[in-house]
Short mmCIF file of C-alpha atoms in Angstrom, two decimals:
data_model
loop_
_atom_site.label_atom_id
_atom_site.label_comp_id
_atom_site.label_asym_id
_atom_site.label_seq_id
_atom_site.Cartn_x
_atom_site.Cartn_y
_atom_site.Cartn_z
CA UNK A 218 0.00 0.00 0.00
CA UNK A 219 1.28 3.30 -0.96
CA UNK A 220 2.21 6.07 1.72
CA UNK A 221 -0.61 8.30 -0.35
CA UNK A 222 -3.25 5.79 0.07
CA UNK A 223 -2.76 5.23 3.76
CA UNK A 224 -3.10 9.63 4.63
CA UNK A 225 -5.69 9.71 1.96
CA UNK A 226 -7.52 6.45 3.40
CA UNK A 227 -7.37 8.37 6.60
CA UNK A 228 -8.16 11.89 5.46
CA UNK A 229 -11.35 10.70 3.80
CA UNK A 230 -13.05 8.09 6.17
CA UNK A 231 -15.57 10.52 6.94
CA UNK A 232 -16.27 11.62 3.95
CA UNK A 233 -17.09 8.29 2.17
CA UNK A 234 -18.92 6.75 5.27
CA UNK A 235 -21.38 9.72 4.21
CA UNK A 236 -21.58 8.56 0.52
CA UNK A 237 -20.74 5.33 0.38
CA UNK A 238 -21.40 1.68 1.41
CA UNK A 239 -19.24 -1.16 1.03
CA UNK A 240 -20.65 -4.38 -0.26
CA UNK A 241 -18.05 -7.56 0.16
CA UNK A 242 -16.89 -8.96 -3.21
CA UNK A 243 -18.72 -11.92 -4.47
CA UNK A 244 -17.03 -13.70 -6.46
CA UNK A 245 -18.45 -42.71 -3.71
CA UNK A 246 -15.00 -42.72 -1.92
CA UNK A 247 -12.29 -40.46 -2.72
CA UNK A 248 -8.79 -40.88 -2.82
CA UNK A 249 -5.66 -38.81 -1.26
CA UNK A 250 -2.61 -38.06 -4.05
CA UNK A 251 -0.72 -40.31 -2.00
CA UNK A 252 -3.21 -43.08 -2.25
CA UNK A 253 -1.84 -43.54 -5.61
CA UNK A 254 0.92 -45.96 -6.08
CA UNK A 255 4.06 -45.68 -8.67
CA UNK A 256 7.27 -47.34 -9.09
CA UNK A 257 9.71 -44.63 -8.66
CA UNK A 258 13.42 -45.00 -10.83
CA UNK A 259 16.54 -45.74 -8.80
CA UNK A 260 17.03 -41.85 -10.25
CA UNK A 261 13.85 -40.51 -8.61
CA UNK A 262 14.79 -42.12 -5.67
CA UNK A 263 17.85 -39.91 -4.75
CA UNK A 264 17.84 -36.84 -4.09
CA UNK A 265 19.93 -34.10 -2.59
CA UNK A 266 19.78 -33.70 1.16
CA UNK A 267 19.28 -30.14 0.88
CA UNK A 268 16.05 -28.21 0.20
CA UNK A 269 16.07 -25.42 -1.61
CA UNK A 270 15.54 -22.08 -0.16
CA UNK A 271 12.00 -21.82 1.29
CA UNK A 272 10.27 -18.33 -0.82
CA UNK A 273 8.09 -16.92 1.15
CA UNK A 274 4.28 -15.74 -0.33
CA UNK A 275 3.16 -12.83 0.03
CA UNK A 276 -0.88 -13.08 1.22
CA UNK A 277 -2.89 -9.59 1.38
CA UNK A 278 -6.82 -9.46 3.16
CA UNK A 279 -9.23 -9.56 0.60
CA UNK A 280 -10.65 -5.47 -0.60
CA UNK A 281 -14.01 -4.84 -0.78
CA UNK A 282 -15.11 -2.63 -3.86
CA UNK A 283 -18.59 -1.35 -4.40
CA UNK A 284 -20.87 1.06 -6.95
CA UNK A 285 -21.62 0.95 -10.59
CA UNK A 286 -21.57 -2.87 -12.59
CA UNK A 287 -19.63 -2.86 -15.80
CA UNK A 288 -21.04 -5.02 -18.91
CA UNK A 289 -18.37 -7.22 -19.96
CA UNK A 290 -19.54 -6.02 -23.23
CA UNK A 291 -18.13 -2.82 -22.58
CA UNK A 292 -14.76 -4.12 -21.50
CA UNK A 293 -12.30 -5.03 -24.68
CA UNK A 294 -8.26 -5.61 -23.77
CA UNK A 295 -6.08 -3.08 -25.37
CA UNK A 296 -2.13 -3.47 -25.65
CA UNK A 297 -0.47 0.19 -25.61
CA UNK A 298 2.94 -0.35 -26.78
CA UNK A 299 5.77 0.42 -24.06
CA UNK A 300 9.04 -0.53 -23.09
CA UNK A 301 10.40 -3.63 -21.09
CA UNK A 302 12.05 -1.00 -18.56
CA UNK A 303 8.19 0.84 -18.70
CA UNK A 304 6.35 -2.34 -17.96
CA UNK A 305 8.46 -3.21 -15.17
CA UNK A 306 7.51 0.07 -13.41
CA UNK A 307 4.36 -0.13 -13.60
CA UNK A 308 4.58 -3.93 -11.97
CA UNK A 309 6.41 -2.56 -9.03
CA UNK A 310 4.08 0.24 -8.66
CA UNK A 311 0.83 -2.63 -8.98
CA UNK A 312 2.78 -5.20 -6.86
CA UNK A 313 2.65 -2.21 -3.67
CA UNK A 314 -1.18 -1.49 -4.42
CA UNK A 315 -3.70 -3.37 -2.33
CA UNK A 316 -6.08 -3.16 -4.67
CA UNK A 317 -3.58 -5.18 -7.59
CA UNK A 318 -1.21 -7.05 -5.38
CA UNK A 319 -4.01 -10.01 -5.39
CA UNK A 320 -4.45 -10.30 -9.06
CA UNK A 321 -3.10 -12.90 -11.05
CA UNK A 322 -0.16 -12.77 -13.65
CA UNK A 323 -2.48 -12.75 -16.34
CA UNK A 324 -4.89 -9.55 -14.73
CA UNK A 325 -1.61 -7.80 -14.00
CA UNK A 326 -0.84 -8.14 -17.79
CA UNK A 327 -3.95 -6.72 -19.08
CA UNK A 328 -3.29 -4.06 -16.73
CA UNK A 329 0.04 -3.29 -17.89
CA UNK A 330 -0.70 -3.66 -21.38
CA UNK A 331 -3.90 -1.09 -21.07
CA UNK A 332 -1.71 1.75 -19.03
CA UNK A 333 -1.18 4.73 -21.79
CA UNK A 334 1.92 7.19 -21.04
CA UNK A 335 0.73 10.62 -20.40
CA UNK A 336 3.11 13.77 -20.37
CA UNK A 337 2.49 16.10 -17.84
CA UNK A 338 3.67 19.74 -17.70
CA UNK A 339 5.01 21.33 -14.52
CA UNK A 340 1.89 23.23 -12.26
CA UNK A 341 -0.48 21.14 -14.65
CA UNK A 342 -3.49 19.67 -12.45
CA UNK A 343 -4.04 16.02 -13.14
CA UNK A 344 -6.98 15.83 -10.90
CA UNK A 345 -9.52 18.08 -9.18
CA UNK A 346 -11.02 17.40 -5.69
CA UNK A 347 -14.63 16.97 -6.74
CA UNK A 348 -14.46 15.58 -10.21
CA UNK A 349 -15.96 12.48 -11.32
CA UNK A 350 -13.29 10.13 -11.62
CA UNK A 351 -12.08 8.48 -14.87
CA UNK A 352 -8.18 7.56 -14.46
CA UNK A 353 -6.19 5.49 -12.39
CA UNK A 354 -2.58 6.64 -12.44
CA UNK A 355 1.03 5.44 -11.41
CA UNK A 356 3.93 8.06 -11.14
CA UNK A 357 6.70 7.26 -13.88
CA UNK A 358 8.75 10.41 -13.27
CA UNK A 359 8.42 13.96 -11.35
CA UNK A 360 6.50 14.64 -8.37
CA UNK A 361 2.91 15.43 -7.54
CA UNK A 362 1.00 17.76 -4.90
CA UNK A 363 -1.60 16.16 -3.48
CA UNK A 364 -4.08 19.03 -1.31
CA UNK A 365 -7.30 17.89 0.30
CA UNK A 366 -9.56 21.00 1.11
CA UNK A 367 -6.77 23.17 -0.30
CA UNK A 368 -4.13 21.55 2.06
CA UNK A 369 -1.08 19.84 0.81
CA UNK A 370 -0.74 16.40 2.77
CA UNK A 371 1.49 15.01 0.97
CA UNK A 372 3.59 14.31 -2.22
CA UNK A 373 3.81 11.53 -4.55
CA UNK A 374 7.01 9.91 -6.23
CA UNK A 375 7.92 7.63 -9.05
CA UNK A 376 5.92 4.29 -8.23
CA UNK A 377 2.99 6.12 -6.23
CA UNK A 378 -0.18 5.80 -7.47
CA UNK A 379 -3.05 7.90 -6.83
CA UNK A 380 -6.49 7.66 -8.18
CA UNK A 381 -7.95 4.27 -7.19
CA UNK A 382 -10.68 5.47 -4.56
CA UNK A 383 -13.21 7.57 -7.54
CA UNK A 384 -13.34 4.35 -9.41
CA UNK A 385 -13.50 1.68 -6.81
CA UNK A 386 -16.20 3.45 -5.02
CA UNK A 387 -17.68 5.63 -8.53
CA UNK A 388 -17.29 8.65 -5.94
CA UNK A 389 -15.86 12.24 -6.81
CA UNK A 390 -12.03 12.56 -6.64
CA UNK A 391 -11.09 13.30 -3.10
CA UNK A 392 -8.12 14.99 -3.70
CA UNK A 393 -6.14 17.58 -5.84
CA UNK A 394 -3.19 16.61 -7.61
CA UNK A 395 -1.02 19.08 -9.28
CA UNK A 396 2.45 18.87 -11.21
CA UNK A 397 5.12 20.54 -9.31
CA UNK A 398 7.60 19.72 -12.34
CA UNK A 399 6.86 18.05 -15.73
CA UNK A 400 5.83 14.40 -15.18
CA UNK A 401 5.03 11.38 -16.60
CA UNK A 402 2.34 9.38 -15.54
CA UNK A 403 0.74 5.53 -16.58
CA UNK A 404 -2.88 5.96 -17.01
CA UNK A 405 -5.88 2.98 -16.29
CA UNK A 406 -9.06 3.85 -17.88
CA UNK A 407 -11.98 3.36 -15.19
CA UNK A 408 -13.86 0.87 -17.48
CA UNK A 409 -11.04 -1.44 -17.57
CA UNK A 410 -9.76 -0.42 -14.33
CA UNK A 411 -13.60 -1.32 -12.76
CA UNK A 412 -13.89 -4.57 -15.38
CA UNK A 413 -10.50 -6.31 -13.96
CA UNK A 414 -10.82 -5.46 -10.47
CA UNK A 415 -14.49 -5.95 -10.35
CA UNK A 416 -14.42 -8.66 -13.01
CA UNK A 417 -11.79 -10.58 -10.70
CA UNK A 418 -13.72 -11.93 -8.17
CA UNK A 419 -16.80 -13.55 -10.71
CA UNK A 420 -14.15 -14.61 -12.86
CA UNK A 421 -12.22 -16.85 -9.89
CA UNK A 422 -15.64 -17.91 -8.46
CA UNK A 423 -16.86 -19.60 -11.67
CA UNK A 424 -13.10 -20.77 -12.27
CA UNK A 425 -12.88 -22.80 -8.77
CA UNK A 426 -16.44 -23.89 -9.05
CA UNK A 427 -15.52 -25.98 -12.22
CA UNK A 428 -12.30 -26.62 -10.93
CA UNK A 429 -13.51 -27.67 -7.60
CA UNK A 430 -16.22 -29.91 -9.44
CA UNK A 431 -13.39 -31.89 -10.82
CA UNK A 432 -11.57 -32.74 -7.94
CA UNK A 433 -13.17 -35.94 -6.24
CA UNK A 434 -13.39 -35.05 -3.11
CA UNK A 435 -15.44 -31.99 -3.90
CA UNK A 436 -18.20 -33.77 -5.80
CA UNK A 437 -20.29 -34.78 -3.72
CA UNK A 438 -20.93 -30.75 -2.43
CA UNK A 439 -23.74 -29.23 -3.18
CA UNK A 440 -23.11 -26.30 -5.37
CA UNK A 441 -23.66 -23.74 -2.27
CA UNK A 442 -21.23 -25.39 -0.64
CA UNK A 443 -18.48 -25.20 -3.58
CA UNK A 444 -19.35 -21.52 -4.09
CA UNK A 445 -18.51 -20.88 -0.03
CA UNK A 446 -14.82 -22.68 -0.96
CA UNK A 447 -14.50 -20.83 -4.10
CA UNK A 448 -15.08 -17.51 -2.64
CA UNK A 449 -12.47 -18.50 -0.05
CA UNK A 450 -9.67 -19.54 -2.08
CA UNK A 451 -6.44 -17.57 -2.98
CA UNK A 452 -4.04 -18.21 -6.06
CA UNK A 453 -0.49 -18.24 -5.52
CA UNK A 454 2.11 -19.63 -7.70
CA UNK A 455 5.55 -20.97 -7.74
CA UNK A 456 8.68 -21.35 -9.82
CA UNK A 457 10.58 -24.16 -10.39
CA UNK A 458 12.02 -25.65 -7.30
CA UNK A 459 10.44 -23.14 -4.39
CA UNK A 460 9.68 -25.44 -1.41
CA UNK A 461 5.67 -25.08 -1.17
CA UNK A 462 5.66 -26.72 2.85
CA UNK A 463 8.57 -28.44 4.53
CA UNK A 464 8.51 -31.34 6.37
CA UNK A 465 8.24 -31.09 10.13
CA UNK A 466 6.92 -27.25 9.92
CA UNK A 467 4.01 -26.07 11.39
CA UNK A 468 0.75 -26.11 8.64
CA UNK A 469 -1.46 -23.07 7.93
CA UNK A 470 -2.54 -23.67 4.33
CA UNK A 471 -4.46 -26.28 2.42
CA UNK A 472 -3.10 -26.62 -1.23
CA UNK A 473 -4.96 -27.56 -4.53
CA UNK A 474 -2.84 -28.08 -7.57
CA UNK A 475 -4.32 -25.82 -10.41
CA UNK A 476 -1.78 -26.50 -12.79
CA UNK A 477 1.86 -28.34 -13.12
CA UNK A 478 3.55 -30.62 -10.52
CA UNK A 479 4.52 -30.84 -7.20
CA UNK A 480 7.16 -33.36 -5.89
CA UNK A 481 6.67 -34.48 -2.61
CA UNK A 482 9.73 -35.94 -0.23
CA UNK A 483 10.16 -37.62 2.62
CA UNK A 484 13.27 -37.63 5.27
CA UNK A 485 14.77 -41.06 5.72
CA UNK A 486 15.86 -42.22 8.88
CA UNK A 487 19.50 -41.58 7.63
CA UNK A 488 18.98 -37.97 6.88
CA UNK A 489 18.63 -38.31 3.23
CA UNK A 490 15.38 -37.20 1.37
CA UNK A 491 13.44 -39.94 -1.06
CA UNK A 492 10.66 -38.70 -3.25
CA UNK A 493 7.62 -40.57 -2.61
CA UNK A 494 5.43 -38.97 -5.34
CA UNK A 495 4.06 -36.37 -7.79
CA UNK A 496 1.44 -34.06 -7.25
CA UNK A 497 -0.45 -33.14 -10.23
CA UNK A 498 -3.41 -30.87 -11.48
CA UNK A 499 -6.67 -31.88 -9.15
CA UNK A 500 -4.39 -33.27 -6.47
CA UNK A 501 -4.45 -31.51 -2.87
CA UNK A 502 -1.67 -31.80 -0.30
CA UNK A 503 -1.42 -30.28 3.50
CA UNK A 504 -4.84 -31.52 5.07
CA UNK A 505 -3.21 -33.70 7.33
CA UNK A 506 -1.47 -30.83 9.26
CA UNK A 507 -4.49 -29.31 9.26
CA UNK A 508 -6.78 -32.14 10.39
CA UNK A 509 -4.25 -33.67 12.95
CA UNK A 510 -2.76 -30.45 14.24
CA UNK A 511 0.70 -31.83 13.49
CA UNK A 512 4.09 -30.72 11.80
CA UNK A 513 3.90 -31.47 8.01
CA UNK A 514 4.83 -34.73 7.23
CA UNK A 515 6.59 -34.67 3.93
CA UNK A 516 8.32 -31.54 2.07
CA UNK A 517 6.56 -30.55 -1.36
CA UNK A 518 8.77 -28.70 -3.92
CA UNK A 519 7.36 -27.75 -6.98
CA UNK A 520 8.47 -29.28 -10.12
CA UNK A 521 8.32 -26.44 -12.84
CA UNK A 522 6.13 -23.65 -13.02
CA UNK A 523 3.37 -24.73 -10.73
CA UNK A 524 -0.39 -22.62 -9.65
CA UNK A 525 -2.46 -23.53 -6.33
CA UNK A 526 -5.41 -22.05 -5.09
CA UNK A 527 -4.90 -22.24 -1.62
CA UNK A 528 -7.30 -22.28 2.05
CA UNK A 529 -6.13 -21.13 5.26
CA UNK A 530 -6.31 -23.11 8.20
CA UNK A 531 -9.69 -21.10 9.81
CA UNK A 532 -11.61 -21.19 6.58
CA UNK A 533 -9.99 -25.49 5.56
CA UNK A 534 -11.82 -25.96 9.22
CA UNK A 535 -15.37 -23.47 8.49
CA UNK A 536 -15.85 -24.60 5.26
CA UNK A 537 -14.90 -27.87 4.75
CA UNK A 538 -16.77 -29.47 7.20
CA UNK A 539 -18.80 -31.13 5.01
CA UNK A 540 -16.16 -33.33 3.49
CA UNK A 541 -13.80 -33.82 6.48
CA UNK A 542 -14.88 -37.40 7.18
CA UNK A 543 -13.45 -38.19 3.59
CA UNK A 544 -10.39 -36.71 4.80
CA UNK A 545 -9.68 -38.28 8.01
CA UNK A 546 -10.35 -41.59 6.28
CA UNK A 547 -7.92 -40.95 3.62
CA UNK A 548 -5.83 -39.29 6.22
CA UNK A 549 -5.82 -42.75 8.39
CA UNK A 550 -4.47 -44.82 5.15
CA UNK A 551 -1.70 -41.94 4.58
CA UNK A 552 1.26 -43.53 7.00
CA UNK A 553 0.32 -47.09 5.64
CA UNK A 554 0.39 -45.52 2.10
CA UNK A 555 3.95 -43.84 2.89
CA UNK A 556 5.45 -46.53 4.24
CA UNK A 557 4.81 -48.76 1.48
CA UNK A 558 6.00 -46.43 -0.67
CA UNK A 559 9.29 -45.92 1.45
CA UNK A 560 10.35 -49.34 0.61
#
């Protein structure tokens, strides 16, 4: 979150409790992974006693964004040609945003792609306290007044961005921004600014719905229950070799493989590692920490690019309720299951 948005968040609390009102976003027996048995190669079977380095995700609360609807009809992705050295900007600028931080690689793209450079001359206004609200805008170069009431609070720098609060909440700008020196700014348009941030939440629900349909455990939900899951799950992804959970750490998170593969290892009584399977798309991993309350049994790595959609330990416990008995009973054949395929 940008320093701007936390003294403007601040600044205008009372002002949109008087116009506004925030609505949330919307958005026969089963087997475990590890029920599945394969022959590994005398090659699979070693490998190297060290992990590599754990990478850490990064996991924001969910926003809440209210006000006019946007007919996908209306929304059509535009690329606006700009440099690699531009584009990366504009992803550190997104990545420190709490409204963009939670998007996915492909939102942040059609972000990126739809920001237009604007020039700005020096003691130009860019915005007026007031004004309806049609831009979203990250700082490129210069720096920016911002005056609430006529008072300067504060002033913005290359990777601020200033303009999100009009279109998330389709109230007048709050704020006055100015051009103390010629700048140049990236510009969001509020329809697709509104149609990717508003558009995000459907999009996931009706994406883990199907996705949650195919995974057998899930099935036998009723549709109600799926949408409560789906409106609970995260994204996160990981590049080739990050260590997802390690063995003998404390769990927090429930994992669903979206896409690409996940190796899962165990720790020998010698010390070495042996890899005892692979995780693919459909496959969960990490209930058992969760159900049991106790360290994570085996270390998954991913193998590749690989996506989960991920359920922390309150909501794995609220929500999936319905479907825990199928998950203690494959939880109760897991040791047998791993020792057999220890041998």
């Amino acid at each position: 979150m940008s320093k701007f948005e936390y003294k403007e968040n601040n600044l205008l609390n009372e002002k949109l409790d008087q116009q506004i009102k925030e609505k949330p976003l919307k958005g026969s027996p089963d087997t475990h992974p590890l029920d599945i048995s394969e022959e590994s190669s005398d090659e699979e079977d070693k490998v190297s006693d060290e992990l590599p380095e754990f990478v850490p995700t990064n996991r924001g609360r969910r926003t809440s964004i209210s006000a006019e609807s946007i007919e996908p009809s209306l929304f059509t992705k535009i690329k606006i040609p700009k440099s690699d050295v531009q584009c990366q900007r504009i992803r550190m600028a997104l990545a420190d945003n709490f409204l963009f931080c939670r998007l996915d690689e492909e939102q942040v793209n059609d972000v990126v792609n739809a920001m237009a450079v604007k020039s700005i001359k020096a003691s130009s206004e860019v915005i007026k306290q007031g004004d309806p609200g049609d831009y979203f805008y990250v700082v490129e170069s210069g720096e920016l007044d911002c005056s609430i009431d006529h008072q300067k609070v504060t002033v913005l720098k290359p990777k601020d961005s200033f303009g999100e609060l009009a279109l998330m909440y389709n109230a007048p700008r709050a704020a006055t921004i100015v051009a103390n020196e010629d700048c140049v700014l990236y510009a969001l348009d509020r329809i697709t600014f509104r149609s990717i941030l508003m558009d995000n939440t459907s999009q996931k629900r009706i994406m883990y719905e199907r996705f949650l349909s195919e995974v057998p455990i899930f099935k036998s939900l009723e549709a109600y229950e799926r949408h409560k899951i789906s409106d609970a799950l995260e994204s996160v992804v990981f590049e080739d070799k990050d260590v997802i959970i390690r063995e003998g750490d404390v769990g927090e998170d429930f994992y669903l493989i979206e896409s690409g593969e996940a190796i899962f290892y165990k720790t020998l009584e010698d010390g070495t590692r042996k890899q005892v399977m692979i995780g693919k798309k459909g496959d969960y991993f990490g209930e058992l920490a969760l159900i049991n309350d106790e360290p994570r049994a085996v270390s998954v790595i991913s193998n590749g690019r690989l996506k989960c959609a991920t359920l922390r330990k309150n909501a794995f416990t609220r929500l999936l309720g319905p479907v825990m008995d199928i998950l203690k009973r494959n939880s109760e054949n897991y040791h047998a299951v791993l020792q057999q395929s220890l041998q």
